[in-house]
Amino acid sequence: MKRIFVVKGSDGENKNRRLLAEKGLLANEAGKGKVFEILFCMRYLTEKQFMHLPGVERMIRKFADTGWLWEYFDLEKMAEENKDSPAENPTDAEQMIVTDSYRLAQQAKAAGICCVGYQEEDDLRYFPGVEYVVNSFEELDTTFFANALRRFHGLTAVIAETERLVIRESCEEDFPALYRISRENESRCCVEGMSGDYEEEKAKFLSYIGCAYNYFGYGLWTVLERETETVIGRCGLNPVTDELSPQGRIELGYLIGKDYQRKGYAWEACRKILEYGFKTLDCSVLYALIHKENAPSRALTRKLGFQKEKLGETEQEIELWRKNRSA
């Protein structure tokens, strides 16, 4: 069972938190139960105001489509009904809090509970105690919250899965395999290799995965063979700004190890990444940068529906390919 709670109270956050704990809504032991609860604890919004925030109704419909149950709790009414009752045993649910309250966010952090902050778009103040800050609920769904919770517990978020592959965020344990793969000359397809010292490249790798996923919400991810859980390469999306795209572009990149080439893995992984880019990230166009001599990558890019861009005099060793969302 999966449940979502919208919680509203006006008698002070300490009382609210105490009551939530008594009702068993603030358990914080990860992974104990089968229930995943998201508590929307809006201190400065009424239920009506919350429901009219951009994207909330759409978000609720997405939850409903995947079997989530929406429940509303009036804390003041709960307090009145339970003032003479003993506290209930804590739930075994895994939980997350979404709130507009700085104080509640800090209390949640102190209790070891993952917290996402909400504030209006023009509010640029620092929001302490939260993993993320959202200004809108437009594109949020169960995947967003599940991945946020996984990152909070130091786990990698799964981006996509196919019959043969799992694409997930990279972690430190992936580096030895990715470093080896990147140094295989034949396998340098559409992603920058690691040509430097092992320790230097490892430091850059850890810095990248520590920043890119949280800041951009995407990046290069690790590709694993599902059956063996073996790291076989990288695949993902990278923001690029250069002379070809002074305003920036989002570029598809992939790297498959020599031992796993010519098995259709690159095609399988890239299709899922394009789907993620267009549907989840709402990109209108994606690009790929290909070396002219790389015939397999040119063929794959064409098969994926990309079209070659004309680069004029700059078109020498590389080709820029473009794919629109509808293509």
Coordinates of C-alpha atoms in Angstrom, one line a residue:
M1 CA 0.0 0.0 0.0
K2 CA 1.2 3.5 -0.8
R3 CA -0.3 6.6 0.8
I4 CA 0.0 10.3 0.6
F5 CA -1.0 12.7 3.4
V6 CA -1.8 16.3 3.2
V7 CA -1.4 17.8 6.7
K8 CA -2.4 21.3 7.8
G9 CA -2.2 22.7 11.3
S10 CA -2.1 26.2 12.7
D11 CA -1.3 25.8 16.4
G12 CA 2.5 25.7 16.1
E13 CA 4.9 23.4 14.4
N14 CA 6.1 21.7 17.6
K15 CA 2.6 20.6 18.4
N16 CA 2.0 19.5 14.8
R17 CA 5.1 17.4 14.9
R18 CA 4.2 15.8 18.3
L19 CA 0.7 14.9 17.0
L20 CA 2.1 13.4 13.8
A21 CA 4.4 11.2 15.9
E22 CA 1.5 10.2 18.1
K23 CA -0.6 9.2 15.1
G24 CA 2.3 7.1 13.8
L25 CA 3.1 9.4 10.8
L26 CA 6.7 10.2 11.6
A27 CA 8.5 6.9 11.8
N28 CA 12.0 7.3 10.4
E29 CA 13.6 3.8 10.1
A30 CA 14.3 3.3 6.4
G31 CA 13.1 0.2 4.7
K32 CA 11.2 -1.4 7.5
G33 CA 7.7 -1.5 6.0
K34 CA 5.9 -1.8 2.8
V35 CA 4.2 1.6 3.0
F36 CA 5.8 4.7 1.5
E37 CA 4.1 7.9 2.9
I38 CA 4.7 11.4 1.6
L39 CA 3.5 14.0 4.1
F40 CA 2.7 17.4 2.6
C41 CA 2.8 19.6 5.7
M42 CA 2.0 23.1 4.6
R43 CA 2.3 25.5 7.5
Y44 CA 1.3 28.7 5.6
L45 CA -1.3 27.3 3.1
T46 CA -4.8 26.1 3.6
E47 CA -5.9 22.9 1.9
K48 CA -7.7 25.0 -0.8
Q49 CA -4.6 27.1 -1.4
F50 CA -2.4 24.1 -1.7
M51 CA -4.7 22.4 -4.1
H52 CA -4.6 25.4 -6.4
L53 CA -0.8 25.5 -6.6
P54 CA 0.6 24.9 -10.1
G55 CA 0.7 21.2 -10.9
V56 CA -0.8 19.9 -7.7
E57 CA -4.0 18.5 -9.2
R58 CA -2.0 16.9 -12.1
M59 CA 0.5 15.4 -9.6
I60 CA -2.4 13.9 -7.6
R61 CA -3.8 12.4 -10.8
K62 CA -0.4 10.9 -11.5
F63 CA -0.3 9.4 -8.1
A64 CA -3.8 8.0 -8.5
D65 CA -2.9 6.4 -11.8
T66 CA -0.2 4.4 -10.1
G67 CA -2.3 3.3 -7.1
W68 CA -1.5 5.9 -4.5
L69 CA -4.1 6.9 -2.0
W70 CA -4.6 10.6 -1.1
E71 CA -5.7 11.3 2.4
Y72 CA -6.2 14.6 4.2
F73 CA -5.7 15.0 8.0
D74 CA -6.9 18.1 9.9
L75 CA -4.4 18.3 12.8
E76 CA -6.6 20.5 15.0
K77 CA -9.4 18.0 14.6
M78 CA -7.1 15.1 15.2
A79 CA -5.8 16.8 18.4
E80 CA -9.3 17.3 19.7
E81 CA -10.4 13.8 19.0
N82 CA -7.3 12.2 20.6
K83 CA -6.6 14.5 23.5
D84 CA -7.6 11.8 26.0
S85 CA -6.3 8.8 24.0
P86 CA -2.9 7.2 24.3
A87 CA -0.5 7.6 21.5
E88 CA -0.6 4.9 18.8
N89 CA 2.4 2.8 17.9
P90 CA 4.6 4.3 15.2
T91 CA 4.0 3.1 11.7
D92 CA 6.6 1.0 9.9
A93 CA 6.3 3.1 6.8
E94 CA 9.1 4.8 5.0
Q95 CA 8.4 8.5 4.9
M96 CA 9.2 11.8 3.4
I97 CA 8.0 15.3 4.2
V98 CA 7.2 18.2 1.8
T99 CA 6.8 21.5 3.6
D100 CA 7.0 25.2 3.4
S101 CA 8.2 25.5 7.0
Y102 CA 11.8 26.0 7.7
R103 CA 11.4 24.9 11.3
L104 CA 9.6 21.6 10.4
A105 CA 12.3 20.9 7.8
Q106 CA 15.0 21.3 10.4
Q107 CA 13.1 19.1 12.8
A108 CA 12.6 16.4 10.1
K109 CA 16.4 16.5 9.3
A110 CA 17.2 16.1 13.0
A111 CA 14.9 13.1 13.2
G112 CA 16.5 11.6 10.1
I113 CA 13.6 12.1 7.8
C114 CA 14.0 13.1 4.2
C115 CA 12.5 16.5 3.5
V116 CA 11.7 18.5 0.3
G117 CA 11.1 22.2 0.7
Y118 CA 8.5 24.3 -1.2
Q119 CA 8.8 28.0 -1.7
E120 CA 7.5 30.4 -4.3
E121 CA 9.6 31.0 -7.4
D122 CA 10.6 34.5 -6.5
D123 CA 11.7 33.4 -2.9
L124 CA 15.4 33.1 -3.2
R125 CA 16.1 32.5 0.5
Y126 CA 18.2 29.6 1.7
F127 CA 15.9 26.7 2.8
P128 CA 17.8 24.8 5.6
G129 CA 17.2 21.1 6.3
V130 CA 15.9 20.0 2.9
E131 CA 17.3 17.8 0.2
Y132 CA 15.6 19.7 -2.6
V133 CA 13.6 22.9 -3.0
V134 CA 10.7 22.9 -5.5
N135 CA 8.8 26.0 -6.8
S136 CA 6.1 24.1 -8.6
F137 CA 4.6 20.6 -8.6
E138 CA 4.1 20.6 -12.4
E139 CA 6.4 17.7 -13.3
L140 CA 6.6 15.9 -10.0
D141 CA 5.5 12.3 -9.8
T142 CA 6.2 9.1 -7.7
T143 CA 9.5 8.6 -9.5
F144 CA 10.8 12.1 -8.3
F145 CA 9.9 11.4 -4.7
A146 CA 11.2 7.8 -4.7
N147 CA 14.5 8.9 -6.2
A148 CA 14.8 11.7 -3.7
L149 CA 14.3 9.3 -0.9
R150 CA 16.9 6.8 -2.4
R151 CA 19.5 9.6 -2.6
F152 CA 18.7 10.7 0.9
H153 CA 19.6 7.2 2.1
G154 CA 22.8 7.1 0.0
L155 CA 21.3 4.8 -2.6
T156 CA 21.4 5.3 -6.4
A157 CA 18.3 6.2 -8.2
V158 CA 17.1 3.9 -11.0
I159 CA 16.5 6.0 -14.2
A160 CA 15.2 3.3 -16.5
E161 CA 15.0 -0.4 -17.0
T162 CA 14.8 -2.6 -20.1
E163 CA 14.5 -6.4 -20.5
R164 CA 18.3 -6.7 -20.4
L165 CA 19.6 -3.5 -18.8
V166 CA 19.3 -1.3 -15.7
I167 CA 20.3 2.4 -16.0
R168 CA 20.9 4.0 -12.7
E169 CA 22.9 6.8 -11.1
S170 CA 26.6 6.2 -10.9
C171 CA 28.3 5.5 -7.6
E172 CA 31.9 5.2 -6.4
E173 CA 31.9 1.4 -6.7
D174 CA 31.3 1.8 -10.5
F175 CA 34.5 3.8 -11.1
P176 CA 37.1 1.0 -11.7
A177 CA 34.9 -0.6 -14.4
L178 CA 34.0 2.7 -16.0
Y179 CA 37.7 3.8 -16.0
R180 CA 38.7 0.6 -17.7
I181 CA 36.0 0.8 -20.3
S182 CA 36.7 4.4 -21.1
R183 CA 40.3 3.6 -21.9
E184 CA 39.4 0.9 -24.5
N185 CA 40.1 2.7 -27.8
E186 CA 37.3 1.0 -29.7
S187 CA 34.7 1.8 -27.1
R188 CA 35.0 5.6 -27.1
C189 CA 31.7 6.4 -28.8
C190 CA 29.8 9.4 -27.7
V191 CA 31.1 10.4 -24.3
E192 CA 34.4 11.9 -23.1
G193 CA 36.9 9.3 -22.0
M194 CA 39.0 9.2 -18.9
S195 CA 42.6 9.7 -20.2
G196 CA 44.2 11.0 -17.0
D197 CA 45.7 9.5 -13.9
Y198 CA 43.5 7.0 -12.1
E199 CA 43.2 9.0 -8.8
E200 CA 42.7 12.3 -10.7
E201 CA 39.9 10.9 -12.8
K202 CA 38.3 9.3 -9.8
A203 CA 38.2 12.6 -8.0
K204 CA 36.6 14.2 -11.0
F205 CA 34.1 11.4 -11.3
L206 CA 33.1 11.6 -7.7
S207 CA 32.7 15.4 -7.9
Y208 CA 30.6 15.0 -11.0
I209 CA 28.1 12.5 -9.6
G210 CA 28.0 14.5 -6.3
C211 CA 26.8 17.6 -8.2
A212 CA 25.2 16.8 -11.6
Y213 CA 22.3 14.7 -10.5
N214 CA 21.1 17.1 -7.7
Y215 CA 21.8 20.3 -9.7
F216 CA 20.6 19.3 -13.2
G217 CA 18.4 16.4 -12.4
Y218 CA 20.2 14.4 -15.0
G219 CA 23.6 13.4 -16.2
L220 CA 25.7 10.4 -17.3
W221 CA 24.4 7.2 -15.7
T222 CA 25.8 3.7 -15.2
V223 CA 24.5 1.0 -17.5
L224 CA 24.3 -2.5 -16.0
E225 CA 23.6 -5.9 -17.5
R226 CA 20.4 -6.9 -15.7
E227 CA 21.1 -10.6 -15.4
T228 CA 24.7 -10.3 -14.1
E229 CA 24.5 -6.8 -12.6
T230 CA 27.8 -6.1 -14.4
V231 CA 28.7 -2.5 -15.2
I232 CA 29.0 -2.5 -19.0
G233 CA 29.1 1.3 -19.7
R234 CA 27.6 4.8 -19.3
C235 CA 24.7 6.5 -21.0
G236 CA 22.8 9.7 -20.3
L237 CA 22.3 13.4 -21.0
N238 CA 24.8 16.2 -20.6
P239 CA 24.3 20.0 -20.7
V240 CA 26.8 21.5 -23.2
T241 CA 27.7 25.1 -24.1
D242 CA 30.2 25.6 -26.8
E243 CA 30.7 27.5 -30.1
L244 CA 28.2 25.2 -31.8
S245 CA 25.5 26.1 -29.2
P246 CA 26.3 29.3 -27.4
Q247 CA 22.9 29.2 -25.7
G248 CA 23.5 25.6 -24.6
R249 CA 22.1 22.2 -25.6
I250 CA 21.4 18.9 -23.9
E251 CA 23.4 16.1 -25.5
L252 CA 23.0 12.3 -25.6
G253 CA 26.1 10.4 -24.7
Y254 CA 26.9 6.7 -24.4
L255 CA 29.8 4.4 -23.8
I256 CA 29.6 0.6 -24.0
G257 CA 32.5 -1.6 -23.1
K258 CA 34.3 -3.6 -25.9
D259 CA 33.1 -6.9 -24.6
Y260 CA 29.4 -5.8 -24.8
Q261 CA 29.3 -4.2 -28.1
R262 CA 27.4 -5.5 -31.2
K263 CA 24.7 -6.8 -28.9
G264 CA 22.2 -4.0 -29.3
Y265 CA 22.9 -2.6 -25.8
A266 CA 23.7 0.9 -27.0
W267 CA 20.4 1.0 -28.9
E268 CA 18.4 -0.4 -26.0
A269 CA 19.9 2.1 -23.5
C270 CA 19.8 5.2 -25.8
R271 CA 16.1 4.6 -26.6
K272 CA 15.3 4.7 -22.9
I273 CA 17.4 7.8 -22.3
L274 CA 15.7 9.6 -25.1
E275 CA 12.3 8.6 -23.7
Y276 CA 13.4 10.0 -20.3
G277 CA 14.6 13.2 -21.8
F278 CA 11.5 13.9 -23.8
K279 CA 8.9 12.7 -21.3
T280 CA 10.4 13.1 -17.8
L281 CA 12.6 16.1 -18.4
D282 CA 10.2 17.6 -21.0
C283 CA 13.0 18.4 -23.5
S284 CA 11.8 19.6 -26.8
V285 CA 15.0 18.7 -28.6
L286 CA 18.1 16.6 -27.9
Y287 CA 21.5 16.4 -29.7
A288 CA 24.3 14.0 -30.3
L289 CA 27.9 14.9 -31.2
I290 CA 29.6 12.3 -33.4
H291 CA 33.1 11.9 -34.8
K292 CA 32.9 11.4 -38.6
E293 CA 35.1 8.3 -38.4
N294 CA 32.7 6.6 -35.9
A295 CA 30.5 4.8 -38.4
P296 CA 28.7 2.6 -35.7
S297 CA 27.7 5.7 -33.7
R298 CA 26.6 7.5 -36.9
A299 CA 24.4 4.5 -37.8
L300 CA 23.0 4.3 -34.3
T301 CA 22.2 8.0 -34.2
R302 CA 20.4 7.8 -37.5
K303 CA 18.5 4.7 -36.3
L304 CA 17.4 6.6 -33.2
G305 CA 15.8 9.2 -35.4
F306 CA 18.4 12.0 -35.3
Q307 CA 19.0 14.2 -38.3
K308 CA 22.4 15.7 -39.1
E309 CA 22.8 19.5 -38.7
K310 CA 24.7 21.7 -41.1
L311 CA 27.7 23.2 -39.4
G312 CA 29.2 25.2 -42.2
E313 CA 32.9 25.8 -42.1
T314 CA 33.2 24.3 -38.6
E315 CA 32.2 20.9 -39.9
Q316 CA 35.4 19.0 -40.0
E317 CA 36.0 16.1 -37.7
I318 CA 32.6 16.1 -35.9
E319 CA 29.0 16.1 -36.7
L320 CA 26.1 17.5 -34.7
W321 CA 22.9 15.5 -34.9
R322 CA 19.5 16.7 -33.7
K323 CA 16.3 14.9 -32.7
N324 CA 13.0 16.8 -32.0
R325 CA 10.5 15.4 -29.5
S326 CA 8.0 14.5 -32.2
A327 CA 10.6 12.9 -34.4

